[in-house]
Coordinates of C-alpha atoms in Angstrom, one line a residue:
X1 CA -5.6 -21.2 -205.5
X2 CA -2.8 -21.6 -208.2
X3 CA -0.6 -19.5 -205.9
X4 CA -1.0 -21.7 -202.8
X5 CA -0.8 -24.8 -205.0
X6 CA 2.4 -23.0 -206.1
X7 CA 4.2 -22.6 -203.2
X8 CA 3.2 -26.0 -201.8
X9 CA 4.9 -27.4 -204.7
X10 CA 7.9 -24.7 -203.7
X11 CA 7.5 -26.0 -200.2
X12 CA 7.9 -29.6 -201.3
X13 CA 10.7 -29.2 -203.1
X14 CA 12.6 -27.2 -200.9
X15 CA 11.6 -29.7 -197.9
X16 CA 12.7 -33.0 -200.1
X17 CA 16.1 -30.9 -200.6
X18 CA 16.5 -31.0 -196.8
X19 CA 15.9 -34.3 -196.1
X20 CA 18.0 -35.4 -198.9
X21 CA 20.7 -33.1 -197.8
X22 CA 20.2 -34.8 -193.9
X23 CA 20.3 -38.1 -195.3
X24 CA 23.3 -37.6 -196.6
X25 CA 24.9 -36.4 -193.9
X26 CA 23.1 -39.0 -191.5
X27 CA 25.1 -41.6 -193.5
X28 CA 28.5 -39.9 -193.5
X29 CA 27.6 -39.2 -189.7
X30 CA 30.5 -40.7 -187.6
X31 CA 32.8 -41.7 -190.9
X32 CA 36.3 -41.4 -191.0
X33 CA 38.3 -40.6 -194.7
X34 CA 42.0 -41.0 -194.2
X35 CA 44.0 -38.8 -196.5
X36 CA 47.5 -39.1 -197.3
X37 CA 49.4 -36.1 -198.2
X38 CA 52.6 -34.0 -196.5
X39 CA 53.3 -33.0 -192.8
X40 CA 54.2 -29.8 -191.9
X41 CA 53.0 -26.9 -193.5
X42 CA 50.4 -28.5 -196.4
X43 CA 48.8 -30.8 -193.2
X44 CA 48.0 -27.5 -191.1
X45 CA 46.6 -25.9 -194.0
X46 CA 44.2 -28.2 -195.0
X47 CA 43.6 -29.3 -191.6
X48 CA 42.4 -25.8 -190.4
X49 CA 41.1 -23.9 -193.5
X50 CA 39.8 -26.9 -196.0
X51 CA 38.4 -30.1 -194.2
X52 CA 36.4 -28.0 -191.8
X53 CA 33.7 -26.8 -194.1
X54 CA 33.5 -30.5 -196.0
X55 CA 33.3 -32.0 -192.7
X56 CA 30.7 -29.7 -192.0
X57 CA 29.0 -30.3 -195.0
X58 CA 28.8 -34.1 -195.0
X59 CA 29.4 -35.1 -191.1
X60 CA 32.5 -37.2 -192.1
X61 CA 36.2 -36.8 -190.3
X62 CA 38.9 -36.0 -192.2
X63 CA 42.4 -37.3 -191.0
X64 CA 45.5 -36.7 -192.4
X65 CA 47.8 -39.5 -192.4
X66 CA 51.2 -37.1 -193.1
X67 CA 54.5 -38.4 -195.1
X68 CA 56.3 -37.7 -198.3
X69 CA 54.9 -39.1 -201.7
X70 CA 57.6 -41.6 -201.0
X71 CA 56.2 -42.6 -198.0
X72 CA 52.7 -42.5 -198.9
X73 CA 52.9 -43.9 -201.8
X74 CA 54.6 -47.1 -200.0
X75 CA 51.6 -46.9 -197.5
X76 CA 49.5 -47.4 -200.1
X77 CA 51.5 -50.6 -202.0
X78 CA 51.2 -52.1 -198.6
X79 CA 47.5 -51.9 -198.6
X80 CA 46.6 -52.3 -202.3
X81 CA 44.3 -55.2 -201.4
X82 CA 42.4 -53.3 -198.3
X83 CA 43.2 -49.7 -198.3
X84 CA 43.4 -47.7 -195.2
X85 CA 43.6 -44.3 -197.1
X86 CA 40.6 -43.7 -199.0
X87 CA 42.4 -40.2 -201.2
X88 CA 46.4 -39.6 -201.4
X89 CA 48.2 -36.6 -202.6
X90 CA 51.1 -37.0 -204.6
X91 CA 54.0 -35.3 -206.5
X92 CA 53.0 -35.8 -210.2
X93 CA 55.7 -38.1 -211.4
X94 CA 54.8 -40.2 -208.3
X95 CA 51.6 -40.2 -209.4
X96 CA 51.5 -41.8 -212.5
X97 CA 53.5 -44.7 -210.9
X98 CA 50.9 -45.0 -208.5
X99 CA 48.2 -44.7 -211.2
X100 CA 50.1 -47.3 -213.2
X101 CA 50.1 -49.8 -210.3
X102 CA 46.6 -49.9 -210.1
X103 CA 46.4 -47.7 -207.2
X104 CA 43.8 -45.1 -208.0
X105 CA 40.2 -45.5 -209.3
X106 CA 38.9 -42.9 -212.0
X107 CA 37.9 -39.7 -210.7
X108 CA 34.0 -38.9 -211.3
X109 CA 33.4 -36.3 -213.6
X110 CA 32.1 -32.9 -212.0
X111 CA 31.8 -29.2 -212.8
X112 CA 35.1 -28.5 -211.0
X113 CA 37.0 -31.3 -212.9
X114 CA 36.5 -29.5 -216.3
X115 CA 37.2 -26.2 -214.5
X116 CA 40.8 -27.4 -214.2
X117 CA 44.4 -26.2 -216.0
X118 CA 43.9 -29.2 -218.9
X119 CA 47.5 -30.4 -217.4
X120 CA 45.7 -30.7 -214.1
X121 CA 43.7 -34.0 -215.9
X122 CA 45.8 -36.7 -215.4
X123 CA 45.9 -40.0 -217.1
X124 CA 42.5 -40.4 -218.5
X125 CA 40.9 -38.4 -215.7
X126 CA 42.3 -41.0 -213.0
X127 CA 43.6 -38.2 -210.9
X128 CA 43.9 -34.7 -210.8
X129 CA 46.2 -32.0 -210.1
X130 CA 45.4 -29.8 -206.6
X131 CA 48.5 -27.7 -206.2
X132 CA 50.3 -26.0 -209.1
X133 CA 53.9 -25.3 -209.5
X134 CA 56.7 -25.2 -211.8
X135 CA 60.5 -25.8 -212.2
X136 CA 62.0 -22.8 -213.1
X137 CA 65.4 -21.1 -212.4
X138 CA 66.4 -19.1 -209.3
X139 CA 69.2 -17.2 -208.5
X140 CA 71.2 -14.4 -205.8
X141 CA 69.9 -11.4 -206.5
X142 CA 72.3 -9.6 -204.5
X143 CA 75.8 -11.6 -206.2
X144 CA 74.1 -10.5 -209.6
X145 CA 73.3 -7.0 -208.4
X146 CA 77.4 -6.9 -207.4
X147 CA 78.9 -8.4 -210.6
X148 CA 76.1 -6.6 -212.8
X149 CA 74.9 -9.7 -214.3
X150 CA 71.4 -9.5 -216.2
X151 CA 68.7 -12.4 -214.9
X152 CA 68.8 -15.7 -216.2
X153 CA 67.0 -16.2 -219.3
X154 CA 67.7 -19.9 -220.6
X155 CA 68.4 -23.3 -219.1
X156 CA 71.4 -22.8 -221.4
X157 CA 72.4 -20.3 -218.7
X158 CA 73.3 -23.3 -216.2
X159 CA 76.5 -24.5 -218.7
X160 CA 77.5 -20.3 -219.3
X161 CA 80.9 -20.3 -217.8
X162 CA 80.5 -17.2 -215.9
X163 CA 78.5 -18.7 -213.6
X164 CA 81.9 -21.4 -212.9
X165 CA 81.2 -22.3 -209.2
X166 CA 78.2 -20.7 -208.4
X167 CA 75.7 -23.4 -209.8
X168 CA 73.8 -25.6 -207.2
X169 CA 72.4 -28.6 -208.8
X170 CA 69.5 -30.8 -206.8
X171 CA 70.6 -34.5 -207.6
X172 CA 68.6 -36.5 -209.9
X173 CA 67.9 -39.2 -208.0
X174 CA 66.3 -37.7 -205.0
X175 CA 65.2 -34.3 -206.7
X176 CA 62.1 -33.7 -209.0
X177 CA 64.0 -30.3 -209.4
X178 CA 67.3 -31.6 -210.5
X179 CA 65.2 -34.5 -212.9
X180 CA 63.4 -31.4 -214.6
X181 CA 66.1 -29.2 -214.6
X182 CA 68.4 -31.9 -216.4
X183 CA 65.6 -32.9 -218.5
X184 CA 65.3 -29.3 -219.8
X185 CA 69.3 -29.1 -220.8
X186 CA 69.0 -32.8 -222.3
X187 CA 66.5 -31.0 -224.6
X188 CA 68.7 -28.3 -225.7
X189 CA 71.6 -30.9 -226.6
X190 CA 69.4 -32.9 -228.8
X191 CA 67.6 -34.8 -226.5
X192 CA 64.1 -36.1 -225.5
X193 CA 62.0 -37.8 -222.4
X194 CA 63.3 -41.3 -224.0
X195 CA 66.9 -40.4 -224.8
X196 CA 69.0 -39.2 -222.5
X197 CA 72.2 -39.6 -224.3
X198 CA 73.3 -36.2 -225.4
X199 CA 72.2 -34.7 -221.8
X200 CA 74.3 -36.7 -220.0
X201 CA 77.2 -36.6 -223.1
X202 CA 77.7 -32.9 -223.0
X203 CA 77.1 -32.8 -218.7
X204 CA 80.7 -32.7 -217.9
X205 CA 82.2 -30.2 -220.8
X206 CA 79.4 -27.6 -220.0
X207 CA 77.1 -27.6 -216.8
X208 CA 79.3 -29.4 -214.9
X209 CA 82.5 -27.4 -214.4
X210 CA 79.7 -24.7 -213.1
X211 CA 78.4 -27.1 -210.4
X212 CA 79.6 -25.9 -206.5
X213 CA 77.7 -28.2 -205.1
X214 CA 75.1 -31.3 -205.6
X215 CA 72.5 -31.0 -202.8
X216 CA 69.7 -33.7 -201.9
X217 CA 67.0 -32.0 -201.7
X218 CA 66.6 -27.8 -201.8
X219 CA 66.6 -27.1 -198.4
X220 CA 70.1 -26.1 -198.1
X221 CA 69.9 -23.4 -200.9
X222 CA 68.6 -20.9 -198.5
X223 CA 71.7 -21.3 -196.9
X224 CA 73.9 -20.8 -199.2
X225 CA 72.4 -18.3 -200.8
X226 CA 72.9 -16.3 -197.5
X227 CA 76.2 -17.1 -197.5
X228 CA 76.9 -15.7 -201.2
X229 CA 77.9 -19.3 -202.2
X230 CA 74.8 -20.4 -204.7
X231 CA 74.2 -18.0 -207.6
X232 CA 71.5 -20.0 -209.8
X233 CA 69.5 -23.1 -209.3
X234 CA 66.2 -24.8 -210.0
X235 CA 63.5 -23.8 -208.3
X236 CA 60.0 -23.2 -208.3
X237 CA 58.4 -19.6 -207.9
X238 CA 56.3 -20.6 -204.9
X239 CA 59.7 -21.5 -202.7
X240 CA 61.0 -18.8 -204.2
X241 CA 59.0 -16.4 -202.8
X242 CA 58.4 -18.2 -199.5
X243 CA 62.4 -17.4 -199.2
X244 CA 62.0 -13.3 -200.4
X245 CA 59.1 -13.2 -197.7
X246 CA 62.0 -14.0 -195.0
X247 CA 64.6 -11.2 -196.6
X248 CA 66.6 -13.8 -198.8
X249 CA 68.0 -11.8 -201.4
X250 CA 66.6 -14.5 -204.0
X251 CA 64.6 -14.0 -206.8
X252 CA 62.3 -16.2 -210.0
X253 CA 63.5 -16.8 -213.6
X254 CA 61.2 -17.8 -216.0
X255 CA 63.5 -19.9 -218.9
X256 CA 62.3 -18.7 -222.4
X257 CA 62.1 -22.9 -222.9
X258 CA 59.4 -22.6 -220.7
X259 CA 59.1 -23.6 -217.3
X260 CA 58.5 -27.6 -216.1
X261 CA 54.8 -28.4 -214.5
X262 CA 54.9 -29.9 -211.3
X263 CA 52.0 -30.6 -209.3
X264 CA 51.0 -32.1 -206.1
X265 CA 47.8 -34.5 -207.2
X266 CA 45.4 -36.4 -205.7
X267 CA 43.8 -39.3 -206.6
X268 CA 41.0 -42.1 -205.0
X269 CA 42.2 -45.2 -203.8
X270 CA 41.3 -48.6 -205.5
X271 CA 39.1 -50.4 -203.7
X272 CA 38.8 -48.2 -200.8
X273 CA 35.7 -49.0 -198.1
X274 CA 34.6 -45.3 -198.5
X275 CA 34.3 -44.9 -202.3
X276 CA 31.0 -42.4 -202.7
X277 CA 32.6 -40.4 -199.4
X278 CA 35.9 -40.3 -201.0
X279 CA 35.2 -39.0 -204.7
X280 CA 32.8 -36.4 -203.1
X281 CA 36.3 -35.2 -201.1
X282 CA 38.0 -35.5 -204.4
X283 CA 35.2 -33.4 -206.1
X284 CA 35.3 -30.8 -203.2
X285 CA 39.1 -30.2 -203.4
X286 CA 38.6 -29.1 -206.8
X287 CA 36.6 -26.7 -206.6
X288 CA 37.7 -22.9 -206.4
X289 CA 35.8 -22.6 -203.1
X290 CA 38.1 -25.2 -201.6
X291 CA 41.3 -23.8 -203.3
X292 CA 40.6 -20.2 -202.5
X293 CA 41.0 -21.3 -198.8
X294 CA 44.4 -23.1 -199.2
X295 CA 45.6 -20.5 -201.6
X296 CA 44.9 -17.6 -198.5
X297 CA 45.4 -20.1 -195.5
X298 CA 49.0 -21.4 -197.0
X299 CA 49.8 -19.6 -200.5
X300 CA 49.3 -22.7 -202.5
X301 CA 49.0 -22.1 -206.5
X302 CA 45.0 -23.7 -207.1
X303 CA 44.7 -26.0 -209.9
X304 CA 41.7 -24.4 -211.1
X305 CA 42.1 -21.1 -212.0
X306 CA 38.9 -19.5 -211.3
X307 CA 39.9 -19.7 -207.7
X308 CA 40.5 -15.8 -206.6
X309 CA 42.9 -14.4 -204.0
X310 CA 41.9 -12.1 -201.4
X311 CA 44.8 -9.9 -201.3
X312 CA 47.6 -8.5 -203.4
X313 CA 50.3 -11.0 -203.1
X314 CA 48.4 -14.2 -203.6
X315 CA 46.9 -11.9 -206.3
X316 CA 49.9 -11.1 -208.4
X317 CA 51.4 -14.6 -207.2
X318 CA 48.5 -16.6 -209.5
X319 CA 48.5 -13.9 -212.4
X320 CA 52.0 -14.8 -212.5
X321 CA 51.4 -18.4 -212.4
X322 CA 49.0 -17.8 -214.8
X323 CA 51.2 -16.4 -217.5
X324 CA 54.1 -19.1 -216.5
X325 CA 50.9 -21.7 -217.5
X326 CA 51.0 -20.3 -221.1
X327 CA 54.7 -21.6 -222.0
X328 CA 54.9 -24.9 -219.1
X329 CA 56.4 -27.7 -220.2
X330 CA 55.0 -31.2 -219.2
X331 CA 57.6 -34.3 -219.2
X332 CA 56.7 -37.8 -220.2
X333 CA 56.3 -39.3 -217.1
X334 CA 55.6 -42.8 -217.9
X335 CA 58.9 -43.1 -219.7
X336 CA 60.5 -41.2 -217.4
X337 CA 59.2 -43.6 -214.7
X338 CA 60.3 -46.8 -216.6
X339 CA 64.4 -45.4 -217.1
X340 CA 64.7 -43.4 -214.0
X341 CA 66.4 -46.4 -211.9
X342 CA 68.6 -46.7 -214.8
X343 CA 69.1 -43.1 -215.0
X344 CA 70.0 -42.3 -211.0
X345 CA 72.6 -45.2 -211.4
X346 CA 74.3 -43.5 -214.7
X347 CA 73.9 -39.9 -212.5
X348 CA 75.7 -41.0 -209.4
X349 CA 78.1 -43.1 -211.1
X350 CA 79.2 -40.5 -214.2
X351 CA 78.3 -37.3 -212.5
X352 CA 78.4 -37.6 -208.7
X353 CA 80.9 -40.0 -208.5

């Protein structure tokens, strides 16, 4: 008797599961979340091996609404007071402008959250990091192979005057590449996150001379790489094997400064009309079940590290990230934020001009 009172009780349980588990997807049934994040190659990812399952899961659409951070984070300005996007992806530095604008509402705490890289918490848990990178060096395997130079080792290595016209430098204006690259030198003349003085001081007498070439963005290093005119620039690791995958003769140096975090992070929208919906995306996108799938559909680094790959390369590529982690350097992005204006007027006027 105990036994069948037993399993009733089982029974019960399991059935109330059910019919909380259809409820919630009876009132998610037929909802739209709009998520802004990149085009191209991050949109198909997610679109084909990450939304399907939550969609699955809790009946809602997921549409991407694709653009830069730039771009979506004007998107979202426009609509502070009746958002149309209910999460947005951002780079990092974009993101604490965003979060400082009153943008984003505070994440809700979940077993995934604390499962994150601590650096993937951002700003009193109001958004957290999905995609991990870093701002390294890079430079032509195959021009140091031929003059027998060694692999960078420094971001002092940028103002060594062997290197005299083979430095391409992303601008700072445009580039978080360039900003954390200069950021890094600023700090090895003296400087810090609130004074930029001795970075930009020392600029023309060292790094400067070296510079071939100050390039928008990095899509044009591929290029000249191929055409043995770039010898070393910032990068990250991911785009740099992304470019060794099509037979560029590039390869990844990791400064013994340590390398500069830069993540692509999400956060919920103020005010949105979906909030429960939206937070239970958030919490899904965090978890390694959801990064495992972006990490094998599209190679991106997870934020939370017990995420596994399911073969070699994306295997080696996180350990790798995973040791870069140990020494990554994070950059004060609220001051950085509040001087940058100032600081891309100095740049193109002192160093571009």
């Amino acid at each position: 008797m105990k036994k069948v009172k037993l399993f009733r009780s089982v029974l019960a349980g399991t059935s109330l599961l059910f019919a909380l588990t259809a409820a919630t997807q009876a009132v998610a049934q037929g909802k739209t979340l709009y998520i802004g994040m990149n085009g191209g190659p991050m949109e198909k990812t997610f679109a084909e091996f990450v939304f399907p399952d939550f969609e699955k899961e809790t009946g809602a659409k997921v549409v991407v609404v694709p653009g830069t951070s730039s771009d979506i984070l004007a998107k979202a300005v426009a609509q502070k007071d009746k958002p149309q996007m209910h999460v947005i992806f951002l780079d990092d530095g974009v993101m604490y402008r965003a979060i400082n604008m009153g943008l984003c509402q505070p994440l809700q705490k979940s077993a995934a959250f604390d499962e994150l890289y601590p650096v993937a918490r951002l700003k009193g848990n109001m958004a957290s990091g999905v995609t991990m990178g870093m701002t390294g060096l890079a430079y032509n395997k195959k021009m140091f192979d031929e003059k027998g130079w060694k692999a960078p080792t420094s971001w002092a290595d940028l103002a060594d005057p062997k290197y005299k016209g083979k430095v391409v430098f992303q601008s700072l204006p445009s580039s978080t590449f360039g900003l954390h690259a200069f950021l890094m030198f600023n700090r090895l003349q003296g400087g810090t996150d609130t004074n930029v003085e001795p970075g930009f001081n020392a600029w023309s007498k060292t790094v400067g001379p070296n510079v071939i070439e100050y390039i928008a963005s990095s899509a044009k290093i591929s290029e000249m790489v191929q055409t043995n005119e770039a010898g070393l620039f910032p990068l990250t690791p991911t785009q740099v094997a992304l470019l060794k995958a099509k037979g560029i003769a590039i390869d990844y140096a990791q400064p013994k400064e340590g390398s500069v975090v830069l993540m692509v992070a999400q956060c919920v929208t103020a005010n949105n009309s979906e909030p429960e919906l939206a937070q239970k995306l958030a919490a899904y996108l965090m978890t390694a079940a959801a990064q495992e799938k972006f990490l094998r559909g599209g190679s991106y680094i997870p934020s939370n590290p017990k995420a596994k790959a399911d073969n070699a390369t994306n295997e080696a590529e996180v350990a790798q990230i995973k040791t870069y982690m140990n020494t990554a350097v994070l950059v004060d992005w609220d001051a950085i934020n509040e001087k940058r204006p100032e600081w891309n007027t100095r740049w193109n006027k002192q160093i571009e001009r």
